[in-house]
mmCIF file of C-alpha atoms in Angstrom:
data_model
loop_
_atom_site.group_PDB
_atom_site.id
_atom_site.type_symbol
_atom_site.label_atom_id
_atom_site.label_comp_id
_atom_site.label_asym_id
_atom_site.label_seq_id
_atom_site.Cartn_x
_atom_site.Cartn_y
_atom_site.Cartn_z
ATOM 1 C CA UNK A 1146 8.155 -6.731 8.260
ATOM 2 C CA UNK A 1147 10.686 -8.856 7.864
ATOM 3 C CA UNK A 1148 10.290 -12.751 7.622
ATOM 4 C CA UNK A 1149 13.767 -14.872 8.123
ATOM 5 C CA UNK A 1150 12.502 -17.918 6.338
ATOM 6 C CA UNK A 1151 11.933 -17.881 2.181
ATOM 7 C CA UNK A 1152 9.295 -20.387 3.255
ATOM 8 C CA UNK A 1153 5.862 -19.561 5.852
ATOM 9 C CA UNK A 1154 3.755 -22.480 6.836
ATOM 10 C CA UNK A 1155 0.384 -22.514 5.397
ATOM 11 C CA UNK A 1156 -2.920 -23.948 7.659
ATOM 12 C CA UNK A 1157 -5.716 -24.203 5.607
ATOM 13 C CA UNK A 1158 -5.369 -27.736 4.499
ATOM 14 C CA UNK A 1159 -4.719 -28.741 7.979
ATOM 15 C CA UNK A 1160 -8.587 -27.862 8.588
ATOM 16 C CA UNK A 1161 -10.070 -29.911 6.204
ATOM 17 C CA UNK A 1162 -13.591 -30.878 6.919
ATOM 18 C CA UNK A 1163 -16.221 -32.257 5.262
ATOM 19 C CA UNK A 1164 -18.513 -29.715 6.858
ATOM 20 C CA UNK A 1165 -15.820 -27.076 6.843
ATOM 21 C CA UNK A 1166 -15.761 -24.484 3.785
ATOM 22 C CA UNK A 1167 -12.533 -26.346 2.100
ATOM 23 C CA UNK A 1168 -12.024 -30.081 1.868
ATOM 24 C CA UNK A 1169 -8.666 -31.515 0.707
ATOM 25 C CA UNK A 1170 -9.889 -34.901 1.846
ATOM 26 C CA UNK A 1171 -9.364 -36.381 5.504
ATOM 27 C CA UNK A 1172 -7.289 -35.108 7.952
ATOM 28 C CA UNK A 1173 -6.158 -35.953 11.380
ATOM 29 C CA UNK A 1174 -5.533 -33.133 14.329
ATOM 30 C CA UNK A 1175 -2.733 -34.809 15.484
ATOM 31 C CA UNK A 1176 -1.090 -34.932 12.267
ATOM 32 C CA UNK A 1177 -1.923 -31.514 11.558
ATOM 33 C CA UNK A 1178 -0.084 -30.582 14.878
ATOM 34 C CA UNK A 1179 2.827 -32.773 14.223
ATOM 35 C CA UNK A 1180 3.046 -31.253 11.235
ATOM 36 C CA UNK A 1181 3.141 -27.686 12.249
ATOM 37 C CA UNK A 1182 5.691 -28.979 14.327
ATOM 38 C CA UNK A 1183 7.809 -30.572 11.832
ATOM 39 C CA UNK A 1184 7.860 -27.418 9.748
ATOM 40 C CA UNK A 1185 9.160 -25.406 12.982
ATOM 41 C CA UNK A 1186 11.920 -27.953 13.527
ATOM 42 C CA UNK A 1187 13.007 -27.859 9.657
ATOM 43 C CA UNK A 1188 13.730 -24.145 9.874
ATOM 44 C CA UNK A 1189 10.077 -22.343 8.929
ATOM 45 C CA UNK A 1190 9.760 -19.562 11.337
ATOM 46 C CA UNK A 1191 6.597 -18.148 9.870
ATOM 47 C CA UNK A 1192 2.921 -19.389 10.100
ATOM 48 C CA UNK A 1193 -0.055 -18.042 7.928
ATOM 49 C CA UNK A 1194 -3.545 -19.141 9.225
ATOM 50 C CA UNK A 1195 -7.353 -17.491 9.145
ATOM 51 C CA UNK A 1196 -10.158 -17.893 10.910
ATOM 52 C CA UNK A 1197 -11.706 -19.249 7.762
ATOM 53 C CA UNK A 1198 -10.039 -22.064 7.896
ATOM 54 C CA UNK A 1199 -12.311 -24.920 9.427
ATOM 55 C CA UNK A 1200 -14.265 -21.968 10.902
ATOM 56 C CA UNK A 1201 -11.445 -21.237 13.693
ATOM 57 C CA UNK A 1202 -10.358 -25.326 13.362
ATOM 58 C CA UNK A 1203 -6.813 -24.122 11.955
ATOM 59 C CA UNK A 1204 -5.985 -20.805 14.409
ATOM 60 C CA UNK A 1205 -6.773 -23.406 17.550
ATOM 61 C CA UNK A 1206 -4.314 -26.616 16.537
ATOM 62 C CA UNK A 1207 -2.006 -23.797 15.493
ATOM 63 C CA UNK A 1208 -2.655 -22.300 19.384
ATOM 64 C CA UNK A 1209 -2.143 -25.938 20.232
ATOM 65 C CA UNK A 1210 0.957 -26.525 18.316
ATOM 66 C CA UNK A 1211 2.945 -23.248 19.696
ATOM 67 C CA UNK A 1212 2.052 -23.684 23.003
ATOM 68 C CA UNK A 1213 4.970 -23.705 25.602
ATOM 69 C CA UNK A 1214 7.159 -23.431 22.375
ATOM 70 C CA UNK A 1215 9.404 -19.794 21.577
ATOM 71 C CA UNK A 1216 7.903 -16.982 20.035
ATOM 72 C CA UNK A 1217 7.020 -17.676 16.363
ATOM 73 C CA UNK A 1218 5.631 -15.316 13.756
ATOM 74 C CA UNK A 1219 2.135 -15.457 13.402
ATOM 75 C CA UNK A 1220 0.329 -13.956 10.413
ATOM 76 C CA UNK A 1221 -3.750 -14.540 10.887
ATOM 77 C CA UNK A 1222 -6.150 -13.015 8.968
ATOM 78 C CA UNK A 1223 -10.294 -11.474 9.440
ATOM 79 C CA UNK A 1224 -13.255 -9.927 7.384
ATOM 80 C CA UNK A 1225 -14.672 -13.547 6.451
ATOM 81 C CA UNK A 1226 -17.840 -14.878 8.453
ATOM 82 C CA UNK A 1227 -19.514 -17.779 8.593
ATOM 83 C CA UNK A 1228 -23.653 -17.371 7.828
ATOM 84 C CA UNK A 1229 -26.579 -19.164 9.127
ATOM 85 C CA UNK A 1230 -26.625 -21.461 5.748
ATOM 86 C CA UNK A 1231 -22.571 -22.026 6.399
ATOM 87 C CA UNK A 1232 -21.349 -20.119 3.459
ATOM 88 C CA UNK A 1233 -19.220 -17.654 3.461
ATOM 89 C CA UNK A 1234 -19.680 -14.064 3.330
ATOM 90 C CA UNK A 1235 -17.172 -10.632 3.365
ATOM 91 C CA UNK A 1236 -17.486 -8.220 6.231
ATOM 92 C CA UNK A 1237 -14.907 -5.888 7.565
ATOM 93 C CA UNK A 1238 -16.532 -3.206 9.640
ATOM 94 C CA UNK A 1239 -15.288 -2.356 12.153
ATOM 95 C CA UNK A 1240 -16.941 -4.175 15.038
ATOM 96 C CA UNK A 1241 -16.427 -7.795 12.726
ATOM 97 C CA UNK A 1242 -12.761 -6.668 12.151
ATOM 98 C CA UNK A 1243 -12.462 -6.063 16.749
ATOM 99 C CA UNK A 1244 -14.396 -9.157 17.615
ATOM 100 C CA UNK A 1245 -12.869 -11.498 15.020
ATOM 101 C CA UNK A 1246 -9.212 -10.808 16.295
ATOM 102 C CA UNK A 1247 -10.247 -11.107 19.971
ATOM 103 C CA UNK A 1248 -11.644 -14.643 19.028
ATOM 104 C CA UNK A 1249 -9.104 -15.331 16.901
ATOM 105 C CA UNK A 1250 -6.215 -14.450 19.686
ATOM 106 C CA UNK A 1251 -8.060 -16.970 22.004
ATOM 107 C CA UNK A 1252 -8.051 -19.476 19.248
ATOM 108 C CA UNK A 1253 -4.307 -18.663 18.870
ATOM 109 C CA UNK A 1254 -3.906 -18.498 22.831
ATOM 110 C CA UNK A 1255 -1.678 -15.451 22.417
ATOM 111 C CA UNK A 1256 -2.452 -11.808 23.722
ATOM 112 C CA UNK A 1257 -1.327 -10.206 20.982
ATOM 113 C CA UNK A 1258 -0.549 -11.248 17.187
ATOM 114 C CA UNK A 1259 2.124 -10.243 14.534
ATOM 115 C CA UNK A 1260 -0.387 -9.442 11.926
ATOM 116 C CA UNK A 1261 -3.833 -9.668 10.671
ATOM 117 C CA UNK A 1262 -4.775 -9.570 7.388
ATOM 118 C CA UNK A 1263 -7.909 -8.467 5.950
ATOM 119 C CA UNK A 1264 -8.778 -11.958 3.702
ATOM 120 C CA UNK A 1265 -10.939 -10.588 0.535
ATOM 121 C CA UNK A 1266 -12.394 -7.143 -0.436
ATOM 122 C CA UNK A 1267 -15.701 -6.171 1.147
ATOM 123 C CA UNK A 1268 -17.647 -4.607 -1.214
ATOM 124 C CA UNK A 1269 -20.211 -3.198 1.500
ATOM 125 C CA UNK A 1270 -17.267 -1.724 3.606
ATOM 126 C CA UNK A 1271 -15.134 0.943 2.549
ATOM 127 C CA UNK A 1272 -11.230 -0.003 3.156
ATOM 128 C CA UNK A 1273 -11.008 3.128 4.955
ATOM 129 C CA UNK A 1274 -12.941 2.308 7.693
ATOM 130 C CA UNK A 1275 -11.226 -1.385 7.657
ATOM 131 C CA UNK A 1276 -8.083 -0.444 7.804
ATOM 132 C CA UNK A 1277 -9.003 2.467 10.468
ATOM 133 C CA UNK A 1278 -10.154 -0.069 13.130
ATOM 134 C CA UNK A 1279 -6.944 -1.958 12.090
ATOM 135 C CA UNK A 1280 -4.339 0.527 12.723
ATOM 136 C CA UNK A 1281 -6.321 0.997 16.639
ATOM 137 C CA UNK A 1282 -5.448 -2.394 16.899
ATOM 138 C CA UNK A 1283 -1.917 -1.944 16.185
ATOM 139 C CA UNK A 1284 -1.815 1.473 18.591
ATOM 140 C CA UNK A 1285 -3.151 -1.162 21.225
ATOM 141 C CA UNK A 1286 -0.480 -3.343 20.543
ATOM 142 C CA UNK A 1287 -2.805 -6.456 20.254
ATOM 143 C CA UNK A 1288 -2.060 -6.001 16.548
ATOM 144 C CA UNK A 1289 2.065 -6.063 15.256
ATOM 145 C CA UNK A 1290 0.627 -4.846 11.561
ATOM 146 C CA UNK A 1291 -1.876 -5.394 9.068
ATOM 147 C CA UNK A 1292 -1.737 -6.774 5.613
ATOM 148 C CA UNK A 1293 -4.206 -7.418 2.687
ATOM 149 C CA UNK A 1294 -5.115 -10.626 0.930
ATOM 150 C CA UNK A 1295 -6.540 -10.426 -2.285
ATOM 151 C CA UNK A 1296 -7.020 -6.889 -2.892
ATOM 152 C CA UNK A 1297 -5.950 -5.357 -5.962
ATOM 153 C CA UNK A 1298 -4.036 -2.448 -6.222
ATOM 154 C CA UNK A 1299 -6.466 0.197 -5.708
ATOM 155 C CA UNK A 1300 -7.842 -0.885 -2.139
ATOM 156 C CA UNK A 1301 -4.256 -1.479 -1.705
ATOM 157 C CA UNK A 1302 -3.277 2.555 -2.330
ATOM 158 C CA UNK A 1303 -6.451 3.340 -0.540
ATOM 159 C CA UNK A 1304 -5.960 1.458 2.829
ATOM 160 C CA UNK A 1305 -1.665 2.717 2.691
ATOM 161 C CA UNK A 1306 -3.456 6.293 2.444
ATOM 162 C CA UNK A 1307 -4.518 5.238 6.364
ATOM 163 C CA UNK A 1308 -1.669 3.610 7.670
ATOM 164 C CA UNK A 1309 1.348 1.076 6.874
ATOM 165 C CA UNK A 1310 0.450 -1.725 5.209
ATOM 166 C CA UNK A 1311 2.422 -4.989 6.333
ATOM 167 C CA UNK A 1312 2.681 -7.568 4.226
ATOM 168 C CA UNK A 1313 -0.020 -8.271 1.268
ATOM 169 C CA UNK A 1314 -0.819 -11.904 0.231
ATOM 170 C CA UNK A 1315 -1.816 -12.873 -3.094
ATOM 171 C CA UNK A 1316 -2.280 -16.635 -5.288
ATOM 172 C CA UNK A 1317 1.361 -16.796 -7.613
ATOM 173 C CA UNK A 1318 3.262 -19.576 -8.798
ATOM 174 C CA UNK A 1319 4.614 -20.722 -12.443
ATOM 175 C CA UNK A 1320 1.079 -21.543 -13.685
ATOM 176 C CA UNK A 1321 -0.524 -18.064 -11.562
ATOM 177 C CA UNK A 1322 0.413 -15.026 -12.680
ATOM 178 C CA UNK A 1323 -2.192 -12.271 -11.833
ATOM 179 C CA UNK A 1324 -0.516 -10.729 -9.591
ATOM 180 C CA UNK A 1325 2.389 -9.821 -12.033
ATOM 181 C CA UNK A 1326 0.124 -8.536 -14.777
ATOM 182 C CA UNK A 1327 -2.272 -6.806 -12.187
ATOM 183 C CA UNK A 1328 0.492 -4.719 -10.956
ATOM 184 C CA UNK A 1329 0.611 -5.849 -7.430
ATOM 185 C CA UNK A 1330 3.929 -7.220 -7.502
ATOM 186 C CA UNK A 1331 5.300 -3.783 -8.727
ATOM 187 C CA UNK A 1332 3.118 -1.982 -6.566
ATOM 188 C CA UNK A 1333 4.579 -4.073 -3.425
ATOM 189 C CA UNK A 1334 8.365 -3.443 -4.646
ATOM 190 C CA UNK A 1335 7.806 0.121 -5.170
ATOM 191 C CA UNK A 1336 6.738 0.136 -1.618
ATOM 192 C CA UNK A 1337 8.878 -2.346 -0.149
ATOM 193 C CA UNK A 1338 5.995 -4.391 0.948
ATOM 194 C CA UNK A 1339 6.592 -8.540 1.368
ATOM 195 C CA UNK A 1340 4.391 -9.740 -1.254
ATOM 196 C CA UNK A 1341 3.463 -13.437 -0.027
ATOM 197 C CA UNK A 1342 2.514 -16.102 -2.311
ATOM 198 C CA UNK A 1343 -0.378 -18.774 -1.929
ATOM 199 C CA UNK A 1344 -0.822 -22.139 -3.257
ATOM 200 C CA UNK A 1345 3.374 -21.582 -5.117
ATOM 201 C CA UNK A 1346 2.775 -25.325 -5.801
ATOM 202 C CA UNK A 1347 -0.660 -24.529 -7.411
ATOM 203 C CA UNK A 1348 -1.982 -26.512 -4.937
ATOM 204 C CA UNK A 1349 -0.041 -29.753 -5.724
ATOM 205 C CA UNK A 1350 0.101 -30.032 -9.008
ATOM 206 C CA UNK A 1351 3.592 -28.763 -9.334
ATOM 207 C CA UNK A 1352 4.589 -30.807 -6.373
ATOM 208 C CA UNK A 1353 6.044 -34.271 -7.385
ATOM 209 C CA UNK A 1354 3.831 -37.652 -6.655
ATOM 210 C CA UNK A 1355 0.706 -35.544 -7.349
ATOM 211 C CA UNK A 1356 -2.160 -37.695 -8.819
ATOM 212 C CA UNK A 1357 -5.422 -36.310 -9.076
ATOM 213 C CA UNK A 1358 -7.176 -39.334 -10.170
ATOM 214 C CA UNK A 1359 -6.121 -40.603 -6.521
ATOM 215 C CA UNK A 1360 -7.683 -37.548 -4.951
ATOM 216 C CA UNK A 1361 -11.298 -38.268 -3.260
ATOM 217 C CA UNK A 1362 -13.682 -37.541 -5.593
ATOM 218 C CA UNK A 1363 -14.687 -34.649 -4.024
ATOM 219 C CA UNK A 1364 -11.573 -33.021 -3.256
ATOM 220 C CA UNK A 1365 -11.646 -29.034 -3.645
ATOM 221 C CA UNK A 1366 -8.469 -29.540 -6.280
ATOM 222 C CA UNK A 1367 -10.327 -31.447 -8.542
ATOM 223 C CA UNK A 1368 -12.128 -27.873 -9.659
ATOM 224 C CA UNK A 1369 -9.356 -25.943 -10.219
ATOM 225 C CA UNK A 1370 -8.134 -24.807 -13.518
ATOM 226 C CA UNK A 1371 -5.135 -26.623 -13.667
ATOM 227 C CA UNK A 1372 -7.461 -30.063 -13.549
ATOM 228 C CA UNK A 1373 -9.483 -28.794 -16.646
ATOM 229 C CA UNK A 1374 -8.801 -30.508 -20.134
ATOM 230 C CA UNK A 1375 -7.725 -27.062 -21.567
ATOM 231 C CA UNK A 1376 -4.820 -26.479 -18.919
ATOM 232 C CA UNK A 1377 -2.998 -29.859 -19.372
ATOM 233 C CA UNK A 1378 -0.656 -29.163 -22.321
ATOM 234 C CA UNK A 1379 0.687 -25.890 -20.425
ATOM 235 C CA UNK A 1380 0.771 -28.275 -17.055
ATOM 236 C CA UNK A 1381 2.464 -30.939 -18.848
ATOM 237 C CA UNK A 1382 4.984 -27.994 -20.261
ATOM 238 C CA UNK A 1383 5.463 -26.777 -16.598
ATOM 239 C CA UNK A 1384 6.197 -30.332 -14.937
ATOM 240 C CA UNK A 1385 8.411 -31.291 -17.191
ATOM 241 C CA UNK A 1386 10.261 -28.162 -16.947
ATOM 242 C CA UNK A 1387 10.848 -28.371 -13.259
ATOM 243 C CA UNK A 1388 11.587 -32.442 -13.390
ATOM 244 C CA UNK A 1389 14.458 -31.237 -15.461
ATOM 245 C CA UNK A 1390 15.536 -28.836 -13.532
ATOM 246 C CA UNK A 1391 15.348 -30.527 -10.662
ATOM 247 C CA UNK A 1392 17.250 -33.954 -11.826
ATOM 248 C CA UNK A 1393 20.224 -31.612 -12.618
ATOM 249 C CA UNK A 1394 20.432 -30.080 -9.867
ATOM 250 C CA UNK A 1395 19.894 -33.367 -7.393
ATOM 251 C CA UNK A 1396 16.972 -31.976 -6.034
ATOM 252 C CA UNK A 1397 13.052 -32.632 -5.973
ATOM 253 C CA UNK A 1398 10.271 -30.772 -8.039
ATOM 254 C CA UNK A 1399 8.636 -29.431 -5.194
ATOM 255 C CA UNK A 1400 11.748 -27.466 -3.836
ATOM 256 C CA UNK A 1401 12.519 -26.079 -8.125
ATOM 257 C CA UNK A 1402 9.146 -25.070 -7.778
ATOM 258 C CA UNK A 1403 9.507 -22.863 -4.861
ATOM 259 C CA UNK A 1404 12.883 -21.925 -5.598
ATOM 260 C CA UNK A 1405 11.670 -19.996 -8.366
ATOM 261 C CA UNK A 1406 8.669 -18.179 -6.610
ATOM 262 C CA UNK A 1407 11.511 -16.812 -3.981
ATOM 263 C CA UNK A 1408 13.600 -15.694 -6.178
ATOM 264 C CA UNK A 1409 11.399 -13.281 -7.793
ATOM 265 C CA UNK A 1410 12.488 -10.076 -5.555
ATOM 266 C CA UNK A 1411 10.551 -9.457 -2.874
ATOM 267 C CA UNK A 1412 8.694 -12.541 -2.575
ATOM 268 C CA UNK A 1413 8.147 -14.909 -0.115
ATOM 269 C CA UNK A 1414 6.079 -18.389 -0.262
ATOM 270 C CA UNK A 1415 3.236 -19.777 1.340
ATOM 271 C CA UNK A 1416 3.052 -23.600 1.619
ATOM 272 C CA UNK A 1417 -0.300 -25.785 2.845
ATOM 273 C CA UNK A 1418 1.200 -29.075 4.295
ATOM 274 C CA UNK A 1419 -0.324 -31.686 5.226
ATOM 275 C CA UNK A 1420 2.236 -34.392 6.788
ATOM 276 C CA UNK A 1421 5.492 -33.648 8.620
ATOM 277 C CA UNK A 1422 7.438 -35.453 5.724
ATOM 278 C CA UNK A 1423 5.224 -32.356 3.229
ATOM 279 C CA UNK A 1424 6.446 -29.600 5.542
ATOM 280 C CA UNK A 1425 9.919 -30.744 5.800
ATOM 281 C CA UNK A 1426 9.709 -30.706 1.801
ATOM 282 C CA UNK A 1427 8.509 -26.817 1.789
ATOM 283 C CA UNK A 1428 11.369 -25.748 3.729
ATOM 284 C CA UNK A 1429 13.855 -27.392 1.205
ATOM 285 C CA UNK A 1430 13.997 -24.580 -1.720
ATOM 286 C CA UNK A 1431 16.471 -24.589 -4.613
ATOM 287 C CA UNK A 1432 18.801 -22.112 -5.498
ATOM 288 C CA UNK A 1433 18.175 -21.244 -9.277
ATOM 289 C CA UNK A 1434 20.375 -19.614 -11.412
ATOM 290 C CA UNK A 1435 19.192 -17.153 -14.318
ATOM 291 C CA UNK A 1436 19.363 -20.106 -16.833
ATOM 292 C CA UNK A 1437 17.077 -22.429 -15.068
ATOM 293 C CA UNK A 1438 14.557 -19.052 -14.313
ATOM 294 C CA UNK A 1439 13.995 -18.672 -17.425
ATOM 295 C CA UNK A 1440 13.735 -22.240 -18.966
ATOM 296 C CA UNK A 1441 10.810 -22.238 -16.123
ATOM 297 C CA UNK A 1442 9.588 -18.769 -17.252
ATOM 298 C CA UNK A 1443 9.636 -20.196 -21.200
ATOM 299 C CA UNK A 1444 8.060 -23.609 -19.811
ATOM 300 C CA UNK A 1445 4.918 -22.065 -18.023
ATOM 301 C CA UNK A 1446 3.460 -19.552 -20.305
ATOM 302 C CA UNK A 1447 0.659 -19.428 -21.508
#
């Protein structure tokens, strides 16, 4: 698969909900629309959604936001319910994987999507089967391809042992790098797979103007690592890094930031914005020499 854009939209902070399973703090559905549209009309050609995103909230303003508009990419995503208590739960048999991309197509008012991703390892499910009632979808044609988010590399060899996988999806960025040390990267270049990154801005905090005191006190960010006492020396490291970087080059943190996910080969970033003047932001990304690389590399380690 091959995605024009360096940059893909990314929907799941444009569902936040109180009641939903992720809250970034409030958030408007026209906004959320405008800004899907704002990222189209700055260059982004490429949109990454799931259905767990506001329970379905995210796939419909999406639906809402391309309709009557050319053919973009869509990338959605299935395997994660919703149970009776609310919380979240993995199942990717079959049937769940078939009736989660009808509703999610209706969502999405499209007959047919570019490709659905299967969102986290179910441990009750063997890939097999998954990736089976996948690759029916794609001999349908409902389905362009199918992808993995989250897996490591042995569902990953498992589920190619079945049929092509698309694209695989993983969290990377200066201050995450799992996916390097796991072995997906290399297992994704060795099989000329688009690896796409989530949260490259580590959800915000490598974004300039982020303050998490100012976030609302419940605010999903305020758990992550990266807001814990023992991360702020190497955080500190990492801004500073890219505020350099970015003041010689005449350019913003946010766009350094990205500029160095992208330029790892074969990768491609993922972006949750929030406001039209956020996604015209993500598709700004710098060009980074070898220097810069690995003043950012030396910055962010551990």
């Amino acid at each position: 698969m091959h995605l024009r854009s360096p940059v893909g939209l990314g929907t799941a902070p444009l569902s936040s909900r109180r009641d939903g399973p992720l809250w970034w703090g409030p958030q408007d559905d026209g906004l959320s629309i405008a800004t899907i549209e704002a990222a189209l009309e700055a260059g982004i050609d490429w949109i990454d959604t799931a259905p767990f995103y506001g329970w379905g909230l995210a796939e419909e303003l999406v639906g809402q936001a391309l309709s009557g508009r050319a053919p973009v990419t869509v990338l959605t995503k299935c395997g994660t319910q919703r149970g009776p208590d609310g919380r979240a739960f993995e199942d990717a048999s079959p049937a769940r994987v078939r009736d989660g991309v009808r509703a999610s197509l209706e969502r999405l008012r499209m007959d047919h999507v570019d490709v659905v991703q299967v969102h986290d390892p179910d441990r009750a499910t063997p890939i097999e089967a998954t990736w089976e009632a996948l690759m029916h979808l794609v001999a349908d044609g409902v389905v362009g391809g199918a992808g993995l988010s989250n897996h490591p590399v042995a569902l990953m060899e498992r589920a190619r042992a079945v049929g092509p996988v698309t694209v695989v999806q993983h969290r990377y960025s200066l201050l995450s790098r799992d996916a390097e040390r796991d072995g997906v990267l290399a297992w994704c270049r060795a099989h000329r797979v688009p690896f796409l990154a989530w949260s490259p801005l580590a959800s915000g905090f490598l974004a300039e103007g982020f303050d998490l005191a100012a976030l609302d006190p419940t605010d999903l960010r305020r758990g992550l690592i990266w807001a814990q006492t023992a991360s702020q020396e190497r955080l500190a490291r990492t801004r500073r890094a890219l505020t350099d970087v970015a003041r010689e080059l005449g350019t913003t943190m946010t766009s350094v930031a990205l500029g160095w996910v992208v330029a790892q080969p074969g990768v491609a970033a993922i972006v949750g914005a929030r406001t039209p003047v956020e996604a015209a932001a993500a598709a700004s990304v710098a060009d980074l020499d070898q220097s810069a690389l690995d003043r950012l590399d030396g910055a962010s380690a551990p």
